Amino acid sequence: MRYFFWPLVLIILALRFYFFFNIPQPYNDGDKIRISSRVTSEPIRYQTSQYLKLKGLKIYLPLYPEIHYNDFVVIEGEVAEDSLKKPKLVSFQEDRSFLANLRKSLQMIFQKSLPQPHAALIAGVTIGSKANLGSDFWEALKATGTAHVVVASGMNVTLVAKFIVTILFLFLKRRRAIILASIAIWSYAALAGFDAPIVRASIMGSLAFVAQELGRLNAAVRTLLISSWLMLMLKPEWVFDLGFILSFVATLSLILFDSRVKSKLGFIPSIIREDLSTSLSAQIGVAPILFVTFGQFNILSPVINALVLWTIVPITIIGMIGGILGLIFEPLGKAVLLLSYPLTSWFIWIVQIFS
Amino acid sequence: MSGRFKYSLFFLVLIAASVWLAVFSYPAPKLNIIACNVGQGDAFLVQYKSTQILVDGGPGKSVLDCLSKYMPFWDRRIEVVILTHPQKDHYMGLVGVFQNYKVENFIATPLDASAQEWGVLKSLVGSKGVNVINPNSDMVMRLGLIHLDILWPSSAFLASEGKPPNENRAILSGSASDSALRRVSLYRNGVLGTLTSKKDPNEFSILAILSYKDFNALFTGDIGGPQIDQIISSGKVRDVDYLKVPHHGSKNGLTSKLLEASTPEVAVISAGKNNSYGHPHKEVLDILNSFKIKTVRTDDKGDIELITDGETWFIKSSRDK
């Protein structure tokens, strides 16, 4: 049984991929079509247009009205290879559910409290929204190998969870701290509107994390593999999704390398050792992926990451607390968010120097 | 080092750093006029300390980068936004401005536009409780040390379009009547999008002279020759230091008469690099050249910042090094 289990799992996954990706393209070039669909990921906003992908077609719409994740849209246009030309937004229905509104309100609070690109950075880091990053800043992030911080990945989740456990561990028993941290991760996912990337990052992050803390190394790896397998069975298209890949790889490298890296960092002052080892060990797996996907390899990328990654946890924490307070009483939330300004300034400054 | 101590220390350092950054980002007591490099469109930010006036918003989101760059990071309030006329290259960016900033007063003509985006802007302004002001050439406004003298559209022009001159004055008759100069916020009850016209929206462009001490700047939107003649004959155009060249430097905009009447020392053209209209046109550059007026272009220099103490001024731009 032991020897058959993993090959069997792989074969099932391969079959799932085969049947999923082998569907022929249902339309030809020049076809005039009408797409009625939910928006499956947050559109990217450029200077004068917004970009979204529906039914495998790239669509560029005018900037306003702004379309969001999970809105229902009806769009007409002409198929040209993999994009929809002359698109016209016939109608759209906003997703007015509680969670969608929460996510939008959080984004609004960030944007109202801080200038760009600080607001976009904090929105990217805390709720994984890269909608308003702007192309210049996005290019700079890619060039420095730091783009992964704004692609909601298991790494952010794991970093934050580790931090929460460390804090709780000051007051509570380890096991209780871990349970509370898992609750924190999932409240965080809820706050981010259960956006798909955040959910899978939370699943992977929390499962692997809990397994690592409670059990042995092998148990953690196995939990991660099984949960990723389940997700791919449900959503085969995620296999090409950068957020998914990064979540997987970052979590895996954390499980495998964190304790080893930490033991080698004895010479580093204890005040930053924990953070440094977390970010370095995640980098071991993440760096090659970033190189392949963004085609840009910055030899200094590990250095840049070491310089900026320590800001991610405090930015996320401030973003979450400030965002929640802002929902209750806006001026208070704004005041808290202003505290992240020195951190985001540092992050942006470093990224701009090296890009 | 204990964990509690480490995190408290970090928190305190963060507070101190935020306070210091806020102090250092406080603007000097000088007037800045920034021609934002927004591509083919207009967006001008006027700033004195923490008071801002934004004239138009450009065609997209880049105006937000400009505001982020020049406003202090803690200032999320823009005192006055002026929309010269409802065309996309002037108002599209304002949607983001109204979403992200608290705008107190919005000066715009009642002229309507048909685009979907204009509807978005109108409902946004309505939902935020912004004070809308419909300007006419009888108005002189004050915002701190900055004065705003409206030259166009004239009441007669608006009346000929079926818009009587108007609710604003009725409100004012109750307050002090001897001085024409009033605080911006005293003008009220303006409306958006109640006027439809067959005329080119450019003809409705708001013209205003903005002054601070002895320094005067003329903002012109996309105004054209025939209206310029009318405005000059009204006698309201006076000597200025700074001219925003009308209509991105189109030959349908600037005339030598306007230069004779306003005698600017510097002319600023806001146009996109390699734009499809060929702005700025050679004719306009030639006129400016023949008057020997210093001319700066956003397509060439990026953001163009003029800094003045009210008497002398100098210019720097984001692309000269």
XYZ file of C-alpha atoms in Angstrom:
676
model
C 0.000 0.000 0.000
C 2.784 2.439 0.972
C 4.416 2.049 -2.421
C 1.215 2.443 -4.401
C -0.234 5.460 -2.679
C 1.861 8.327 -4.089
C 2.057 7.005 -7.700
C -1.710 6.505 -7.627
C -2.244 10.042 -6.406
C -0.043 11.374 -9.206
C -1.811 9.331 -11.893
C -5.228 10.543 -10.780
C -3.986 14.134 -10.892
C -2.482 13.621 -14.354
C -5.803 12.254 -15.652
C -7.638 15.191 -14.147
C -5.256 17.596 -15.948
C -5.601 15.699 -19.215
C -9.380 15.915 -19.308
C -9.406 19.477 -18.052
C -6.950 21.011 -20.503
C -7.919 18.959 -23.548
C -11.198 20.733 -24.202
C -11.045 22.298 -27.686
C -11.360 26.080 -27.969
C -15.101 26.618 -28.479
C -14.816 29.689 -30.719
C -12.862 30.870 -33.765
C -11.135 34.125 -34.645
C -13.592 36.792 -35.713
C -16.529 35.247 -33.856
C -18.755 37.797 -32.216
C -19.557 36.460 -28.793
C -21.245 37.470 -25.577
C -19.737 36.331 -22.310
C -21.866 36.175 -19.187
C -19.741 35.245 -16.247
C -18.586 35.898 -12.749
C -15.209 37.606 -12.533
C -12.825 34.981 -11.228
C -9.976 37.178 -10.072
C -9.533 40.851 -9.231
C -9.045 42.854 -12.495
C -5.724 44.630 -12.890
C -6.102 48.388 -13.275
C -3.795 50.258 -15.617
C -3.575 54.006 -16.269
C -6.635 54.158 -18.486
C -7.986 50.603 -18.651
C -8.724 47.541 -16.549
C -7.697 44.038 -17.551
C -9.522 40.829 -16.814
C -9.493 37.294 -18.146
C -12.746 35.434 -18.741
C -13.235 32.041 -20.393
C -9.583 32.070 -21.381
C -9.876 35.409 -23.214
C -7.972 38.580 -22.358
C -10.252 41.592 -22.072
C -9.327 45.249 -21.682
C -12.208 47.482 -20.575
C -12.319 51.230 -19.862
C -11.231 52.106 -16.331
C -14.724 52.960 -15.118
C -17.065 51.559 -13.954
C -14.633 49.551 -11.845
C -15.221 45.815 -11.893
C -14.278 43.698 -8.904
C -13.655 40.071 -8.091
C -16.856 38.013 -8.135
C -19.016 40.671 -9.857
C -21.292 39.296 -12.567
C -20.577 40.795 -15.989
C -21.997 40.562 -19.486
C -19.440 41.535 -22.136
C -19.716 41.492 -25.925
C -16.840 41.509 -28.363
C -14.914 39.872 -31.159
C -12.550 36.950 -30.631
C -8.987 37.472 -31.867
C -6.686 34.637 -30.822
C -6.586 34.711 -27.053
C -8.192 38.109 -26.563
C -11.558 39.787 -26.983
C -11.387 42.839 -29.259
C -13.740 45.821 -29.118
C -15.156 44.660 -25.795
C -18.326 46.320 -24.600
C -19.581 46.023 -21.071
C -23.279 45.362 -21.634
C -24.192 45.101 -17.990
C -22.686 44.235 -14.672
C -23.976 43.340 -11.291
C -21.875 44.087 -8.258
C -21.221 41.354 -5.760
C -22.824 42.923 -2.706
C -22.218 40.070 -0.304
C -20.911 40.875 3.151
C -17.416 39.556 2.481
C -17.076 41.306 -0.877
C -18.065 44.597 0.739
C -15.597 43.998 3.535
C -12.768 43.493 1.089
C -13.721 46.606 -0.871
C -14.057 48.681 2.285
C -10.620 47.577 3.454
C -9.131 48.591 0.103
C -10.895 51.946 0.287
C -9.547 52.589 3.784
C -5.992 51.868 2.650
C -6.388 54.149 -0.361
C -7.915 56.949 1.672
C -5.243 56.790 4.362
C -1.997 56.606 2.420
C -0.598 57.945 -0.858
C 0.374 55.690 -3.778
C 2.188 53.352 -4.064
C 2.158 52.950 -0.273
C -1.581 52.206 -0.246
C -1.242 49.678 -3.059
C 1.662 47.982 -1.289
C -0.206 47.625 1.987
C -3.304 46.349 0.150
C -1.138 43.843 -1.721
C 0.647 42.631 1.383
C -2.360 42.422 3.691
C -5.193 41.263 1.444
C -3.315 40.136 -1.639
C -4.851 42.774 -3.915
C -2.527 43.866 -6.666
C -5.249 45.729 -8.545
C -3.937 49.253 -7.981
C -0.194 48.648 -7.940
C 0.455 50.580 -11.137
C 2.718 49.247 -13.855
C 5.887 51.146 -12.836
C 5.897 49.840 -9.305
C 4.967 46.318 -10.432
C 7.925 46.327 -12.851
C 10.207 47.518 -10.058
C 8.979 44.706 -7.801
C 9.562 42.145 -10.538
C 13.029 43.486 -11.320
C 14.100 43.194 -7.702
C 12.578 39.752 -7.161
C 10.173 41.014 -4.496
C 6.941 40.639 -6.477
C 5.954 37.605 -4.427
C 5.056 39.751 -1.408
C 2.053 41.185 -3.224
C 0.958 37.922 -4.852
C -1.000 36.527 -1.917
C 1.164 33.583 -1.092
C 1.491 31.077 1.689
C 4.621 32.905 2.642
C 2.839 35.975 4.001
C 0.377 33.762 5.810
C 3.113 31.632 7.323
C 5.200 34.645 8.325
C 2.231 36.240 10.044
C 1.190 32.986 11.715
C 4.705 32.466 13.054
C 4.689 35.972 14.450
C 1.315 35.528 16.131
C 2.445 32.287 17.731
C 5.622 33.933 19.006
C 3.577 36.747 20.546
C 0.970 34.410 22.030
C 3.671 32.100 23.282
C 4.764 34.889 25.602
C 1.456 34.539 27.408
C 0.124 31.049 26.617
C 1.091 27.395 26.317
C 2.432 26.409 22.893
C -0.478 24.191 21.897
C -3.051 26.818 22.846
C -1.042 29.479 21.010
C -1.091 27.379 17.841
C -4.852 26.914 18.023
C -5.339 30.659 18.457
C -2.939 31.374 15.593
C -4.954 29.088 13.301
C -8.096 30.969 14.272
C -6.236 34.207 13.475
C -5.209 32.911 10.037
C -8.782 32.061 9.176
C -10.204 35.323 10.444
C -7.629 36.965 8.245
C -8.786 34.930 5.244
C -12.355 35.990 6.009
C -11.316 39.636 6.175
C -9.634 39.338 2.811
C -13.060 38.317 1.488
C -12.164 34.606 1.088
C -10.479 35.567 -2.155
C -9.286 32.313 -3.733
C -5.522 33.007 -3.463
C -5.826 33.891 0.211
C -7.930 30.829 0.964
C -5.470 28.406 -0.572
C -2.565 30.196 1.050
C -4.360 29.907 4.364
C -5.135 26.220 3.833
C -1.563 25.393 2.953
C -0.032 27.783 5.427
C -2.105 26.728 8.404
C -2.084 22.967 7.718
C 1.622 22.749 7.137
C 2.294 25.079 9.994
C 0.168 23.185 12.478
C 1.582 19.863 11.326
C 5.095 21.205 11.687
C 4.473 22.574 15.142
C 2.618 19.527 16.457
C 4.169 16.614 14.647
C 7.239 15.535 12.756
C 8.726 16.955 9.589
C 7.298 14.162 7.394
C 3.801 14.756 8.689
C 4.059 18.415 7.708
C 5.281 17.623 4.180
C 2.574 15.011 3.700
C -0.177 17.344 4.899
C 1.017 19.998 2.488
C 1.126 17.562 -0.453
C -2.340 16.170 0.216
C -3.950 19.572 0.646
C -2.340 20.875 -2.557
C -3.467 17.749 -4.366
C -7.055 18.276 -3.254
C -6.971 21.877 -4.421
C -5.594 20.932 -7.838
C -8.257 18.252 -8.254
C -10.913 20.888 -7.643
C -9.221 23.687 -9.608
C -6.766 22.235 -12.175
C -6.179 25.712 -13.680
C -4.343 26.709 -10.505
C -1.361 24.657 -11.603
C -0.369 27.681 -13.747
C -1.244 30.223 -11.090
C 1.781 32.013 -9.703
C 0.132 32.623 -6.339
C -0.580 28.906 -5.967
C 2.899 27.832 -6.996
C 4.536 30.338 -4.674
C 2.306 29.322 -1.789
C 3.274 25.728 -2.302
C 6.984 26.265 -2.768
C 7.382 28.829 0.004
C 5.590 26.659 2.518
C 7.542 23.590 1.492
C 10.897 25.351 1.798
C 9.912 26.751 5.176
C 9.086 23.283 6.445
C 12.255 21.763 5.057
C 14.867 24.427 5.667
C 13.775 26.781 8.434
C 15.314 24.955 11.394
C 18.533 24.201 9.508
C 18.968 27.802 8.360
C 18.287 29.075 11.857
C 20.967 26.859 13.363
C 23.501 28.306 10.903
C 22.622 31.889 11.850
C 23.965 31.794 15.387
C 26.182 34.804 14.701
C 23.171 37.035 13.896
C 21.727 39.056 16.795
C 18.658 37.342 18.175
C 16.466 40.386 17.554
C 16.323 39.679 13.800
C 17.457 36.039 13.600
C 13.966 34.541 13.539
C 12.695 36.825 10.749
C 15.851 36.472 8.706
C 15.873 32.699 8.814
C 12.188 32.549 7.850
C 12.675 34.767 4.835
C 15.938 33.153 3.754
C 14.564 29.621 3.927
C 11.450 30.582 1.962
C 13.751 32.190 -0.629
C 15.538 28.898 -1.287
C 12.481 27.592 -3.111
C 10.940 30.871 -4.233
C 13.940 32.448 -5.993
C 14.178 29.928 -8.880
C 10.408 30.131 -9.482
C 10.561 33.916 -9.671
C 13.450 33.662 -12.071
C 11.529 31.331 -14.385
C 8.225 33.246 -14.316
C 9.450 36.814 -14.464
C 12.450 36.005 -16.639
C 14.439 38.503 -14.649
C 17.090 37.302 -12.350
C 18.507 39.838 -10.014
C 21.660 38.466 -8.491
C 21.028 40.758 -5.548
C 17.493 39.429 -5.067
C 18.279 37.473 -1.870
C 19.962 40.561 -0.416
C 17.034 42.803 -1.381
C 14.607 40.301 0.085
C 16.589 40.107 3.298
C 16.483 43.918 3.443
C 12.727 44.242 2.943
C 11.083 41.056 4.167
C 11.237 42.011 7.842
C 8.749 44.787 7.071
C 6.102 42.360 5.785
C 4.897 41.103 9.159
C 4.517 44.545 10.777
C 2.928 45.940 7.586
C 0.420 43.077 7.546
C -0.360 43.447 11.252
C -0.738 47.238 11.015
C -2.783 46.843 7.830
C -5.154 44.366 9.464
C -5.566 46.296 12.728
C -5.809 49.654 10.968
C -8.250 48.244 8.433
C -10.545 46.733 11.075
C -10.444 49.877 13.214
C -11.095 51.914 10.091
C -14.273 49.934 9.426
C -15.510 50.890 12.878
C -14.185 54.435 13.127
C -12.358 55.770 10.083
C -10.093 58.452 11.635
C -8.729 55.935 14.145
C -7.966 53.410 11.408
C -6.218 56.109 9.386
C -4.076 57.079 12.366
C -2.967 53.465 12.844
C -2.267 53.006 9.128
C -0.011 56.060 9.112
C 2.318 54.048 11.366
C 3.057 51.775 8.424
C 4.371 54.731 6.395
C 7.994 54.456 7.584
C 7.937 50.725 6.758
C 6.357 51.070 3.326
C 8.712 53.979 2.605
C 11.683 51.781 3.445
C 10.334 48.960 1.278
C 9.632 51.247 -1.678
C 12.926 53.081 -1.290
C 14.941 49.839 -1.334
C 12.992 48.474 -4.299
C 13.497 51.692 -6.263
C 17.218 51.868 -5.517
C 17.808 48.346 -6.778
C 15.465 48.347 -9.790
C 16.277 40.339 25.110
C 12.726 39.570 26.143
C 10.078 39.365 23.445
C 7.778 41.871 25.074
C 10.548 44.424 25.286
C 11.561 43.827 21.662
C 8.069 44.415 20.297
C 7.353 47.451 22.484
C 10.639 48.991 21.405
C 9.825 48.348 17.753
C 6.415 49.943 18.209
C 7.886 53.062 19.827
C 10.532 53.432 17.123
C 7.769 53.198 14.518
C 5.765 55.979 16.168
C 8.850 58.183 16.395
C 9.733 57.519 12.739
C 6.191 58.370 11.596
C 6.203 61.640 13.521
C 9.592 62.653 12.137
C 8.571 61.813 8.572
C 5.399 63.863 9.022
C 7.387 66.833 10.299
C 9.925 66.668 7.487
C 7.255 66.359 4.814
C 5.536 69.583 5.881
C 5.690 71.873 2.821
C 7.563 75.177 2.931
C 5.373 78.318 2.950
C 5.630 78.850 -0.785
C 3.174 78.456 -3.605
C 3.833 75.489 -5.882
C 2.167 74.943 -9.217
C 2.789 71.479 -10.571
C 1.901 70.546 -14.122
C 1.478 66.818 -13.624
C 2.792 64.625 -16.399
C -0.445 62.740 -17.076
C 0.075 62.105 -20.774
C -2.411 63.587 -23.237
C -4.582 65.589 -20.842
C -4.428 68.229 -18.129
C -3.843 68.009 -14.401
C -2.408 70.939 -12.436
C -1.830 70.844 -8.708
C -1.563 74.147 -6.860
C -0.283 73.804 -3.320
C 0.378 76.253 -0.512
C 1.366 74.505 2.733
C -1.403 71.942 3.218
C -3.931 73.728 1.001
C -4.444 72.235 -2.458
C -6.283 73.225 -5.578
C -6.399 70.661 -8.369
C -7.239 71.912 -11.840
C -8.452 68.921 -13.914
C -7.546 65.276 -13.387
C -6.006 64.026 -16.614
C -7.080 60.959 -18.591
C -6.321 58.217 -16.040
C -4.798 57.157 -12.801
C -1.459 58.923 -13.141
C -2.804 62.048 -11.438
C -2.847 59.986 -8.227
C 0.894 59.355 -8.538
C 1.401 63.089 -8.957
C -0.686 63.918 -5.880
C 1.106 61.213 -3.904
C 4.465 62.598 -4.907
C 3.879 66.272 -4.126
C 1.350 66.302 -1.279
C 2.514 65.482 2.262
C 1.671 61.841 2.981
C -0.638 62.625 5.900
C -2.693 65.185 3.981
C -5.703 63.415 2.468
C -7.777 66.532 1.894
C -7.961 68.631 -1.278
C -9.655 71.941 -0.655
C -10.732 72.721 -4.232
C -11.014 70.670 -7.413
C -11.741 72.558 -10.617
C -12.968 70.710 -13.688
C -12.579 73.092 -16.627
C -14.953 71.119 -18.836
C -16.321 67.567 -18.961
C -14.055 65.777 -21.445
C -12.298 62.530 -20.598
C -8.750 63.874 -20.834
C -9.695 66.342 -18.091
C -12.036 64.419 -15.769
C -11.246 60.663 -15.922
C -8.522 60.915 -13.303
C -10.842 62.842 -11.002
C -12.801 59.641 -10.283
C -9.760 58.247 -8.447
C -9.183 61.618 -6.779
C -12.722 61.726 -5.351
C -12.417 58.073 -4.278
C -9.109 58.471 -2.459
C -9.173 62.031 -1.152
C -11.605 64.149 0.808
C -12.511 66.916 -1.632
C -14.239 69.921 -0.066
C -15.267 72.075 -3.043
C -15.819 71.111 -6.661
C -15.927 73.932 -9.194
C -17.476 72.829 -12.483
C -19.931 74.114 -15.050
C -23.402 72.510 -15.191
C -22.548 71.136 -18.641
C -23.381 67.447 -19.061
C -21.535 64.725 -20.959
C -22.811 61.409 -22.257
C -19.943 59.011 -21.478
C -20.444 56.183 -18.972
C -17.445 57.424 -16.972
C -19.035 60.853 -16.533
C -22.001 59.156 -14.875
C -19.605 57.425 -12.478
C -18.016 60.763 -11.550
C -21.357 62.523 -11.082
C -22.772 59.903 -8.737
C -19.470 59.773 -6.837
C -19.508 63.550 -6.254
C -23.147 63.317 -5.184
C -22.529 60.503 -2.720
C -19.552 62.199 -1.043
C -21.396 65.398 -0.137
C -18.914 67.625 -1.958
C -19.837 71.309 -2.191
C -20.437 71.901 -5.913
C -19.936 75.420 -7.280
C -21.056 76.493 -10.760
C -18.722 79.363 -11.584
C -19.361 82.430 -13.685
C -17.275 85.448 -14.529
C -18.771 87.528 -11.702
C -17.068 85.419 -9.053
C -13.881 86.110 -7.139
C -12.977 83.552 -4.524
C -10.486 83.361 -1.713
C -8.883 80.263 -0.246
C -6.394 81.234 2.432
C -3.875 83.486 0.708
C -4.857 82.286 -2.754
C -7.342 84.254 -4.842
C -9.276 82.795 -7.726
C -10.733 85.153 -10.282
C -13.178 83.465 -12.688
C -12.999 84.913 -16.241
C -15.194 82.449 -18.104
C -17.887 81.261 -18.677
C -19.701 84.598 -18.468
C -23.238 84.834 -17.153
C -24.348 86.059 -20.577
C -22.820 83.024 -22.306
C -24.482 80.623 -19.870
C -27.790 82.478 -20.192
C -27.648 82.090 -23.972
C -27.350 78.346 -23.352
C -30.496 78.417 -21.244
C -28.775 78.552 -17.893
C -29.841 81.654 -15.953
C -27.124 83.218 -13.783
C -27.910 81.619 -11.070
C -28.564 80.063 -7.716
C -25.169 81.030 -6.351
C -25.937 84.727 -6.230
C -29.236 84.268 -4.408
C -27.390 82.634 -1.523
C -24.827 85.402 -1.457
C -27.234 88.314 -1.347
C -27.770 87.599 2.329
C -24.098 87.940 3.260
C -21.820 90.971 3.019
C -22.368 92.576 -0.360
C -19.790 95.367 -0.562
C -16.786 93.197 -1.442
C -16.761 90.910 -4.444
C -14.161 88.677 -2.801
C -15.569 85.771 -0.831
C -14.400 82.564 0.735
C -14.759 79.639 -1.664
C -17.051 77.748 0.679
C -19.551 80.651 0.683
C -20.468 79.797 -2.877
C -22.908 76.922 -2.804
C -25.792 75.087 -4.424
C -24.115 74.263 -7.710
C -25.299 71.346 -9.809
C -23.649 68.897 -12.189
C -24.884 67.773 -15.564
C -28.084 69.803 -15.878
C -27.078 71.597 -19.062
C -26.939 69.999 -22.481
C -25.626 71.921 -25.440
C -24.850 71.358 -29.088
C -21.698 73.431 -28.699
C -18.240 71.980 -28.294
C -17.594 71.392 -24.559
C -14.281 73.241 -25.023
C -16.218 76.506 -25.391
C -17.453 76.091 -21.809
C -13.911 75.792 -20.403
C -13.484 77.563 -17.080
C -10.829 80.289 -17.269
C -9.434 81.522 -13.998
C -6.578 83.670 -12.774
C -5.072 82.260 -9.626
C -3.045 84.722 -7.601
C -0.838 84.599 -4.567
C 0.608 87.939 -3.466
C 2.090 89.426 -6.685
C 2.186 86.160 -8.599
C -0.580 85.420 -11.126
C -1.302 82.290 -13.125
C -3.880 81.936 -15.879
C -5.574 78.557 -16.339
C -7.357 78.136 -19.627
C -8.712 74.587 -20.058
C -9.332 73.855 -23.743
C -10.678 77.305 -24.651
C -10.639 78.383 -28.318
C -10.029 81.589 -30.283
C -13.588 83.020 -30.547
C -14.159 82.728 -26.786
C -10.713 84.175 -26.079
C -11.715 87.294 -28.055
C -14.901 87.624 -25.997
C -13.021 87.197 -22.734
C -10.418 89.783 -23.707
C -13.121 92.261 -24.706
C -14.681 91.836 -21.258
C -11.472 93.451 -19.982
C -10.873 90.835 -17.292
C -7.622 89.435 -18.676
C -4.721 91.068 -16.865
C -0.960 90.745 -16.762
C 0.055 87.283 -15.502
C 3.329 85.463 -14.853
C 2.246 81.925 -15.738
C 0.061 80.767 -18.592
C -1.367 77.299 -19.076
C -1.428 77.158 -22.874
C -5.013 76.325 -23.937
C -5.959 72.959 -25.408
C -2.613 71.123 -25.039
C -1.022 73.549 -27.521
C -3.585 73.028 -30.285
C -3.675 75.672 -33.015
C -7.391 76.067 -32.137
C -6.354 77.378 -28.751
C -3.685 79.992 -28.147
C -3.819 83.287 -30.055
C -1.315 86.148 -30.127
C -4.080 88.415 -28.795
C -4.193 86.328 -25.622
C -0.435 86.706 -25.216
C -0.680 90.472 -25.778
C -3.410 90.742 -23.157
C -1.850 88.464 -20.549
C 1.925 88.983 -21.172
C 3.056 85.793 -19.425
C 6.702 85.093 -18.640
C 6.359 81.336 -18.737
C 3.964 79.166 -20.739
C 3.275 75.546 -19.820
C 1.958 72.988 -22.282
C 0.471 69.725 -21.029
C 0.482 67.116 -23.787
C 1.265 63.425 -24.186
C 4.408 62.214 -25.872
C 3.736 61.379 -29.556
C 0.010 62.001 -29.116
C -2.260 61.290 -32.053
C -3.375 64.944 -32.393
C 0.143 66.229 -32.984
C -0.137 68.564 -29.960
C 1.474 70.950 -29.401
C 1.100 72.342 -32.917
C 3.971 74.108 -34.569
C 1.883 77.271 -35.068
C 1.454 77.666 -31.319
C 5.129 77.048 -30.577
C 5.987 79.660 -33.213
C 3.702 82.264 -31.635
C 5.217 81.630 -28.212
C 8.669 81.829 -29.721
C 7.963 85.127 -31.462
C 6.871 86.606 -28.113
C 10.084 85.189 -26.567
C 8.156 83.436 -23.815
C 9.850 80.640 -21.912
C 7.906 77.508 -22.882
C 7.983 74.199 -20.992
C 6.205 70.990 -22.006
C 5.207 68.000 -19.906
C 5.813 65.608 -22.816
C 9.403 66.802 -22.763
C 10.127 67.568 -19.098
C 7.742 65.338 -17.101
C 6.200 66.990 -14.054
C 6.882 70.728 -14.179
C 7.002 72.419 -10.811
C 6.956 76.180 -10.358
C 7.848 77.488 -6.908
C 7.207 81.077 -5.879
C 7.286 83.207 -2.752
C 4.782 85.555 -4.380
C 7.417 87.750 -6.006
C 10.197 85.703 -7.587
C 9.758 82.239 -8.994
C 11.757 79.366 -10.422
C 10.976 76.161 -12.288
C 12.190 72.625 -11.879
C 11.013 69.495 -13.562
C 11.194 65.784 -12.904
C 13.288 65.091 -15.980
C 16.055 67.654 -15.771
C 19.039 66.376 -13.981
